[in-house]
Amino acid sequence: MSLLSSCVLPARNRSTRGNAWRPTPVLRPDGCNLNAMREKSVADIGDGDGDGDDNEEDDEVKPPKMLATILAPIANLNALLLSTPVHAGLFPYALLPTLHAARISLLHRALSEKAWEATSDDVRRTRGKPTWAYNIVGFLVMCWGGSLINNVILTSTPPFLLSIHPFINYVSVHLLLSVVLSLFPSLTPPLYLVDTSLPLLDGCLRTQAVVVSLDMVARSPNAAVRSSLLIQLIAGVVGSTGGGQLAGTLGLLNPAGWTLSTPPLLGARSVLPIIDIYAAFFATAAFGLTTASNAAYEPWMARLHAGKTGPILSPAGGRALATLIFAAAFAYRALMLHWVAAPPAATTSKKTRAVNGSAGANGHPKTSSRAKAAA
């Protein structure tokens, strides 16, 4: 997942030839353009051409009213997160990248602690705990890895090299959370609780990465890249999932040091561990199809809507639909992973279960009850 482009890229609204979708402007972190960042109003969610007029005669396809009703509050949430600074004077960075930094920081901390517990005593004695620099670099790769890969593919400059603001925004949040949770470990929220409570927020964060990635494609100086549907799909998936894949491939959480290994995507034996990749693909395709981001979508639109090929949704509506797809996938993963999946009873001794008492793995209540029943 990568939102750093939302911190440094200037606002723009450029159309490409034969392309009805205009890239959503992105946010600067210096507080200069925060008010200009608010996207289209809820009333315009189905106004595909983006001019705010739903009454004009053209070949646009209007979305069902029920769909517009469902997407309206999500569009409002996305607009709020994009346009609202944490504090206009003290911390003039938008809520969206700040919450992204906090979310990844909590995940990085949980995975790092798990990796440390799995480390052998010999490695612990010889290597010790990872340094702060080691920790911060791993965190930043998880945050910005997708954007970095996309910039390599598109041969463009990574946004975090253009401004110091992304580092201030992300590193300050990570350091603050790390220090506070180190001093007061009891304040660390259980991972199952975070995953279960925040699927919609996670959807907003991932969708921003998709939209920024598509904006990068639309701004490419190469006309072949701008018109390529395949590049759009790849960029959307990589931008929203590449950070985790890159961190797993490089072993950034390994206390013994970085190690090159098989990407997690290729080692997954079921859909659940990589459901975010599937969600990213469908969210990217849904955003592109409903906003007519590529001419390749026109035949599909014509078949579905009696020859009409105009966009169904505005960029705000397309973003809300992508957010809904991500949120549904993350809610399903949280349900299956933390509440439905059976605990590893075969590898847990009765003695361990007795010592654990009412607290199961990661303090999970349902796992605990099942462990008691197994004992």
Short mmCIF file of C-alpha atoms in Angstrom, two decimals:
data_model
loop_
_atom_site.label_atom_id
_atom_site.label_comp_id
_atom_site.label_asym_id
_atom_site.label_seq_id
_atom_site.Cartn_x
_atom_site.Cartn_y
_atom_site.Cartn_z
CA MET A 1 0.00 0.00 0.00
CA SER A 2 1.30 3.45 -0.84
CA LEU A 3 -0.11 6.88 -0.14
CA LEU A 4 3.03 8.97 -0.29
CA SER A 5 2.06 10.47 -3.62
CA SER A 6 -0.89 12.04 -1.86
CA CYS A 7 1.62 13.97 0.22
CA VAL A 8 3.75 15.57 -2.46
CA LEU A 9 2.11 15.69 -5.87
CA PRO A 10 0.59 19.00 -6.97
CA ALA A 11 -3.10 19.19 -7.73
CA ARG A 12 -3.97 18.72 -11.37
CA ASN A 13 -6.99 17.78 -13.42
CA ARG A 14 -5.75 16.77 -16.83
CA SER A 15 -7.81 14.73 -19.27
CA THR A 16 -6.23 12.35 -21.74
CA ARG A 17 -7.40 12.02 -25.30
CA GLY A 18 -10.31 9.61 -25.61
CA ASN A 19 -10.39 9.28 -21.85
CA ALA A 20 -13.39 10.54 -19.91
CA TRP A 21 -11.69 10.07 -16.56
CA ARG A 22 -9.80 13.00 -15.13
CA PRO A 23 -7.25 11.99 -12.47
CA THR A 24 -8.34 13.01 -9.01
CA PRO A 25 -6.16 15.84 -7.68
CA VAL A 26 -3.87 14.76 -4.89
CA LEU A 27 -2.89 16.41 -1.68
CA ARG A 28 0.10 18.48 -0.63
CA PRO A 29 1.28 18.19 2.98
CA ASP A 30 2.13 21.86 3.57
CA GLY A 31 -1.47 22.89 4.17
CA CYS A 32 -1.57 25.14 1.09
CA ASN A 33 -4.17 23.27 -0.92
CA LEU A 34 -6.15 21.30 1.64
CA ASN A 35 -9.44 23.06 0.93
CA ALA A 36 -8.94 22.65 -2.81
CA MET A 37 -8.69 18.90 -2.33
CA ARG A 38 -12.37 18.25 -1.55
CA GLU A 39 -13.75 16.03 -4.26
CA LYS A 40 -17.13 16.18 -5.93
CA SER A 41 -20.19 16.52 -3.75
CA VAL A 42 -22.48 13.61 -2.99
CA ALA A 43 -25.06 15.07 -5.35
CA ASP A 44 -22.57 14.68 -8.23
CA ILE A 45 -21.63 11.09 -7.45
CA GLY A 46 -23.24 9.88 -10.65
CA ASP A 47 -22.18 12.83 -12.77
CA GLY A 48 -19.62 11.02 -14.85
CA ASP A 49 -18.23 13.97 -16.77
CA GLY A 50 -17.46 15.87 -13.61
CA ASP A 51 -19.18 19.17 -14.42
CA GLY A 52 -21.89 18.86 -11.79
CA ASP A 53 -24.75 18.79 -14.32
CA ASP A 54 -26.85 15.63 -14.32
CA ASN A 55 -29.50 17.03 -16.65
CA GLU A 56 -27.48 17.37 -19.84
CA GLU A 57 -28.31 15.21 -22.84
CA ASP A 58 -25.43 12.87 -23.63
CA ASP A 59 -24.63 9.18 -23.69
CA GLU A 60 -23.72 8.92 -20.02
CA VAL A 61 -25.02 6.00 -18.02
CA LYS A 62 -26.59 6.98 -14.72
CA PRO A 63 -26.00 4.72 -11.71
CA PRO A 64 -28.92 3.07 -9.91
CA LYS A 65 -30.27 5.24 -7.11
CA MET A 66 -29.64 2.49 -4.56
CA LEU A 67 -25.98 2.33 -5.55
CA ALA A 68 -25.65 6.10 -5.30
CA THR A 69 -27.28 6.01 -1.86
CA ILE A 70 -24.84 3.37 -0.64
CA LEU A 71 -21.80 5.15 -2.05
CA ALA A 72 -22.73 8.64 -0.83
CA PRO A 73 -21.52 8.30 2.81
CA ILE A 74 -18.36 6.51 1.67
CA ALA A 75 -17.65 9.34 -0.78
CA ASN A 76 -18.13 11.82 2.05
CA LEU A 77 -15.69 9.89 4.23
CA ASN A 78 -13.07 9.79 1.48
CA ALA A 79 -13.44 13.53 0.89
CA LEU A 80 -13.15 14.24 4.61
CA LEU A 81 -9.98 12.17 4.99
CA LEU A 82 -8.40 13.79 1.94
CA SER A 83 -9.21 17.40 2.72
CA THR A 84 -8.98 17.64 6.51
CA PRO A 85 -5.60 18.35 8.14
CA VAL A 86 -4.72 16.86 11.51
CA HIS A 87 -4.02 20.42 12.72
CA ALA A 88 -3.72 23.38 10.37
CA GLY A 89 -0.85 24.91 12.35
CA LEU A 90 0.95 22.18 14.28
CA PHE A 91 0.62 19.22 11.93
CA PRO A 92 -0.74 20.37 8.54
CA TYR A 93 -0.93 16.91 7.01
CA ALA A 94 -4.15 15.34 5.83
CA LEU A 95 -5.88 12.69 7.91
CA LEU A 96 -5.55 10.08 5.15
CA PRO A 97 -1.73 9.71 5.00
CA THR A 98 -1.50 10.21 8.77
CA LEU A 99 -3.94 7.38 9.46
CA HIS A 100 -2.13 5.28 6.87
CA ALA A 101 1.12 5.80 8.75
CA ALA A 102 -0.55 4.86 12.04
CA ARG A 103 -2.20 1.76 10.57
CA ILE A 104 1.03 0.46 9.04
CA SER A 105 2.94 1.31 12.22
CA LEU A 106 0.63 -0.89 14.29
CA LEU A 107 0.88 -3.71 11.76
CA HIS A 108 4.66 -3.38 11.54
CA ARG A 109 4.94 -3.50 15.33
CA ALA A 110 2.76 -6.60 15.63
CA LEU A 111 4.64 -8.47 12.89
CA SER A 112 8.03 -7.41 14.27
CA GLU A 113 7.16 -8.73 17.72
CA LYS A 114 5.98 -11.99 16.20
CA ALA A 115 9.23 -12.31 14.24
CA TRP A 116 11.28 -11.57 17.37
CA GLU A 117 9.45 -14.26 19.36
CA ALA A 118 10.20 -16.77 16.60
CA THR A 119 13.91 -15.89 16.56
CA SER A 120 16.33 -18.38 18.08
CA ASP A 121 18.19 -17.58 21.30
CA ASP A 122 21.53 -17.66 19.46
CA VAL A 123 20.43 -14.94 17.05
CA ARG A 124 19.02 -12.88 19.90
CA ARG A 125 22.33 -13.03 21.75
CA THR A 126 24.51 -12.28 18.73
CA ARG A 127 22.36 -9.74 16.91
CA GLY A 128 20.24 -8.19 19.62
CA LYS A 129 17.05 -6.29 18.88
CA PRO A 130 16.87 -4.41 15.57
CA THR A 131 18.04 -0.80 15.67
CA TRP A 132 15.73 2.18 15.23
CA ALA A 133 17.10 2.75 11.74
CA TYR A 134 16.38 -0.89 10.84
CA ASN A 135 12.87 -0.49 12.19
CA ILE A 136 12.11 2.78 10.39
CA VAL A 137 13.37 1.58 7.00
CA GLY A 138 11.24 -1.55 7.23
CA PHE A 139 8.22 0.57 8.15
CA LEU A 140 8.76 2.97 5.23
CA VAL A 141 9.13 0.12 2.75
CA MET A 142 5.82 -1.31 3.93
CA CYS A 143 4.23 2.12 3.46
CA TRP A 144 5.81 3.17 0.18
CA GLY A 145 6.97 -0.04 -1.48
CA GLY A 146 4.06 -0.17 -3.91
CA SER A 147 4.65 3.37 -5.10
CA LEU A 148 8.38 2.67 -5.46
CA ILE A 149 7.72 -0.37 -7.67
CA ASN A 150 5.28 1.62 -9.80
CA ASN A 151 7.82 4.39 -10.24
CA VAL A 152 10.38 1.84 -11.41
CA ILE A 153 7.88 0.38 -13.88
CA LEU A 154 6.88 3.82 -15.16
CA THR A 155 10.47 5.18 -15.06
CA SER A 156 9.50 8.18 -12.95
CA THR A 157 10.95 9.77 -9.82
CA PRO A 158 9.62 8.42 -6.51
CA PRO A 159 7.58 11.15 -4.82
CA PHE A 160 9.41 10.78 -1.51
CA LEU A 161 12.57 12.09 -3.22
CA LEU A 162 10.80 15.31 -4.17
CA SER A 163 9.95 16.58 -0.70
CA ILE A 164 10.86 16.12 2.94
CA HIS A 165 7.20 16.25 3.97
CA PRO A 166 6.38 12.55 3.48
CA PHE A 167 9.23 11.64 5.83
CA ILE A 168 8.05 14.14 8.44
CA ASN A 169 4.47 12.91 8.17
CA TYR A 170 5.16 9.18 8.29
CA VAL A 171 8.25 8.90 10.48
CA SER A 172 6.89 11.22 13.17
CA VAL A 173 3.69 9.17 13.47
CA HIS A 174 5.64 5.91 13.58
CA LEU A 175 8.10 7.18 16.20
CA LEU A 176 5.32 8.58 18.37
CA LEU A 177 3.37 5.32 18.35
CA SER A 178 6.52 3.25 18.88
CA VAL A 179 7.63 5.27 21.90
CA VAL A 180 4.19 5.41 23.51
CA LEU A 181 3.49 1.70 23.03
CA SER A 182 6.97 0.79 24.26
CA LEU A 183 6.42 2.76 27.45
CA PHE A 184 2.84 1.55 27.88
CA PRO A 185 2.54 -1.90 26.22
CA SER A 186 -0.95 -2.37 27.63
CA LEU A 187 -2.18 0.33 25.25
CA THR A 188 -1.31 -1.77 22.21
CA PRO A 189 -4.60 -2.78 20.57
CA PRO A 190 -4.92 -6.49 19.70
CA LEU A 191 -4.46 -7.11 16.00
CA TYR A 192 -7.76 -8.98 15.75
CA LEU A 193 -9.59 -5.96 17.19
CA VAL A 194 -7.92 -3.54 14.76
CA ASP A 195 -8.64 -5.77 11.76
CA THR A 196 -12.25 -6.30 12.78
CA SER A 197 -12.99 -2.65 13.54
CA LEU A 198 -11.35 -0.89 10.61
CA PRO A 199 -12.21 -2.57 7.29
CA LEU A 200 -13.80 0.62 5.95
CA LEU A 201 -10.81 2.76 6.91
CA ASP A 202 -8.49 0.17 5.39
CA GLY A 203 -10.60 0.37 2.25
CA CYS A 204 -10.19 4.15 2.11
CA LEU A 205 -6.42 3.84 2.50
CA ARG A 206 -6.02 1.16 -0.16
CA THR A 207 -8.30 3.00 -2.57
CA GLN A 208 -6.18 6.13 -2.32
CA ALA A 209 -3.19 4.04 -3.37
CA VAL A 210 -5.15 2.74 -6.37
CA VAL A 211 -6.26 6.22 -7.45
CA VAL A 212 -2.77 7.68 -7.07
CA SER A 213 -1.34 4.78 -9.10
CA LEU A 214 -3.83 5.36 -11.91
CA ASP A 215 -2.99 9.05 -11.79
CA MET A 216 0.67 8.16 -12.29
CA VAL A 217 -0.25 6.15 -15.38
CA ALA A 218 -2.43 8.97 -16.74
CA ARG A 219 0.43 11.46 -16.31
CA SER A 220 2.99 9.31 -18.10
CA PRO A 221 4.66 11.07 -21.06
CA ASN A 222 4.43 7.80 -22.98
CA ALA A 223 1.15 7.64 -24.93
CA ALA A 224 1.31 3.84 -25.08
CA VAL A 225 1.45 3.70 -21.28
CA ARG A 226 -1.46 6.12 -20.88
CA SER A 227 -3.66 4.05 -23.17
CA SER A 228 -2.72 0.63 -21.78
CA LEU A 229 -5.39 -1.10 -19.72
CA LEU A 230 -2.91 -3.74 -18.56
CA ILE A 231 -0.59 -1.11 -17.10
CA GLN A 232 -3.53 0.48 -15.30
CA LEU A 233 -4.52 -2.81 -13.69
CA ILE A 234 -0.94 -3.69 -12.75
CA ALA A 235 -0.29 -0.23 -11.31
CA GLY A 236 -3.47 -0.31 -9.23
CA VAL A 237 -2.69 -3.72 -7.76
CA VAL A 238 1.00 -3.01 -7.17
CA GLY A 239 0.38 0.43 -5.70
CA SER A 240 -2.04 -0.87 -3.07
CA THR A 241 -0.34 -4.18 -2.19
CA GLY A 242 3.30 -3.84 -3.23
CA GLY A 243 4.58 -2.64 0.14
CA GLY A 244 3.64 -5.81 1.98
CA GLN A 245 4.87 -8.02 -0.83
CA LEU A 246 8.21 -6.21 -1.01
CA ALA A 247 8.66 -6.36 2.77
CA GLY A 248 7.99 -10.10 2.76
CA THR A 249 10.29 -10.73 -0.19
CA LEU A 250 13.21 -8.85 1.39
CA GLY A 251 12.58 -10.22 4.89
CA LEU A 252 12.50 -6.72 6.37
CA LEU A 253 11.04 -7.95 9.66
CA ASN A 254 13.67 -10.63 10.21
CA PRO A 255 15.75 -9.67 13.29
CA ALA A 256 18.69 -11.67 11.89
CA GLY A 257 18.91 -9.37 8.86
CA TRP A 258 17.35 -8.96 5.46
CA THR A 259 17.04 -12.09 3.37
CA LEU A 260 15.80 -12.48 -0.19
CA SER A 261 12.98 -15.01 -0.35
CA THR A 262 9.93 -16.02 -2.36
CA PRO A 263 7.29 -13.26 -2.56
CA PRO A 264 4.37 -14.01 -0.20
CA LEU A 265 2.03 -13.97 -3.20
CA LEU A 266 3.73 -17.02 -4.71
CA GLY A 267 3.78 -18.93 -1.44
CA ALA A 268 0.10 -18.49 -0.57
CA ARG A 269 -1.83 -21.78 -0.47
CA SER A 270 -5.28 -20.22 -0.21
CA VAL A 271 -7.09 -17.06 -1.19
CA LEU A 272 -7.33 -15.64 2.34
CA PRO A 273 -3.67 -14.58 2.80
CA ILE A 274 -3.71 -12.70 -0.52
CA ILE A 275 -7.31 -11.54 -0.62
CA ASP A 276 -6.06 -7.95 -0.64
CA ILE A 277 -4.48 -8.59 -4.05
CA TYR A 278 -7.74 -9.91 -5.47
CA ALA A 279 -9.57 -6.96 -3.92
CA ALA A 280 -7.05 -4.56 -5.45
CA PHE A 281 -7.61 -6.02 -8.90
CA PHE A 282 -11.40 -5.82 -8.70
CA ALA A 283 -11.30 -2.36 -7.11
CA THR A 284 -8.99 -1.07 -9.85
CA ALA A 285 -11.17 -2.59 -12.56
CA ALA A 286 -14.37 -1.27 -10.96
CA PHE A 287 -12.96 2.23 -10.65
CA GLY A 288 -11.74 2.16 -14.24
CA LEU A 289 -14.96 0.73 -15.66
CA THR A 290 -17.34 3.07 -13.85
CA THR A 291 -15.26 6.20 -14.52
CA ALA A 292 -14.30 5.21 -18.10
CA SER A 293 -10.60 5.56 -17.35
CA ASN A 294 -9.59 3.64 -20.47
CA ALA A 295 -11.02 3.22 -23.97
CA ALA A 296 -10.75 -0.57 -23.56
CA TYR A 297 -13.71 -0.44 -21.18
CA GLU A 298 -16.04 1.01 -23.85
CA PRO A 299 -17.09 -2.33 -25.42
CA TRP A 300 -18.01 -3.64 -21.97
CA MET A 301 -20.04 -0.53 -21.24
CA ALA A 302 -21.78 -0.74 -24.62
CA ARG A 303 -22.81 -4.36 -23.99
CA LEU A 304 -24.09 -3.63 -20.51
CA HIS A 305 -25.95 -0.41 -21.27
CA ALA A 306 -27.48 -0.59 -24.75
CA GLY A 307 -24.64 1.06 -26.61
CA LYS A 308 -23.94 3.82 -24.09
CA THR A 309 -20.27 4.14 -23.24
CA GLY A 310 -20.08 7.18 -20.96
CA PRO A 311 -18.85 6.95 -17.36
CA ILE A 312 -21.34 5.74 -14.77
CA LEU A 313 -19.74 7.46 -11.79
CA SER A 314 -17.71 10.54 -11.07
CA PRO A 315 -14.17 10.03 -9.72
CA ALA A 316 -15.61 10.44 -6.20
CA GLY A 317 -18.21 7.76 -6.91
CA GLY A 318 -15.66 5.42 -8.45
CA ARG A 319 -13.40 5.89 -5.45
CA ALA A 320 -16.31 5.09 -3.11
CA LEU A 321 -17.10 1.92 -5.05
CA ALA A 322 -13.47 0.79 -4.87
CA THR A 323 -13.47 1.53 -1.14
CA LEU A 324 -16.55 -0.64 -0.70
CA ILE A 325 -14.87 -3.54 -2.52
CA PHE A 326 -11.77 -3.31 -0.35
CA ALA A 327 -13.82 -2.99 2.84
CA ALA A 328 -15.88 -6.08 2.02
CA ALA A 329 -12.72 -8.10 1.37
CA PHE A 330 -11.05 -6.97 4.59
CA ALA A 331 -14.18 -7.60 6.65
CA TYR A 332 -14.36 -11.12 5.25
CA ARG A 333 -10.67 -11.72 5.99
CA ALA A 334 -11.04 -10.48 9.57
CA LEU A 335 -14.09 -12.68 10.09
CA MET A 336 -12.41 -15.80 8.73
CA LEU A 337 -9.00 -15.19 10.24
CA HIS A 338 -9.93 -14.04 13.74
CA TRP A 339 -13.43 -15.39 14.40
CA VAL A 340 -14.11 -18.46 12.26
CA ALA A 341 -10.76 -20.17 11.68
CA ALA A 342 -10.05 -22.93 14.21
CA PRO A 343 -7.04 -22.48 16.52
CA PRO A 344 -3.99 -24.71 16.08
CA ALA A 345 -5.18 -27.15 18.75
CA ALA A 346 -2.96 -29.93 17.49
CA THR A 347 0.18 -27.94 18.28
CA THR A 348 -1.02 -26.48 21.58
CA SER A 349 -0.55 -28.61 24.66
CA LYS A 350 -3.15 -28.94 27.39
CA LYS A 351 -0.67 -27.44 29.82
CA THR A 352 -0.29 -24.34 27.69
CA ARG A 353 -4.05 -23.98 27.37
CA ALA A 354 -4.46 -24.30 31.11
CA VAL A 355 -1.84 -21.61 31.74
CA ASN A 356 -3.45 -19.31 29.19
CA GLY A 357 -6.78 -19.62 30.95
CA SER A 358 -9.33 -17.34 29.37
CA ALA A 359 -6.85 -15.60 27.05
CA GLY A 360 -6.25 -17.25 23.72
CA ALA A 361 -3.79 -16.43 21.00
CA ASN A 362 -3.30 -12.64 20.83
CA GLY A 363 -5.90 -12.33 23.59
CA HIS A 364 -8.59 -13.50 21.21
CA PRO A 365 -11.81 -14.42 23.05
CA LYS A 366 -13.21 -16.93 20.58
CA THR A 367 -9.89 -18.73 20.23
CA SER A 368 -9.78 -19.01 24.02
CA SER A 369 -13.19 -20.68 24.28
CA ARG A 370 -12.29 -23.17 21.59
CA ALA A 371 -9.01 -23.93 23.31
CA LYS A 372 -10.89 -24.63 26.54
CA ALA A 373 -13.28 -26.93 24.74
CA ALA A 374 -10.39 -28.79 23.13
CA ALA A 375 -8.74 -29.21 26.52
#
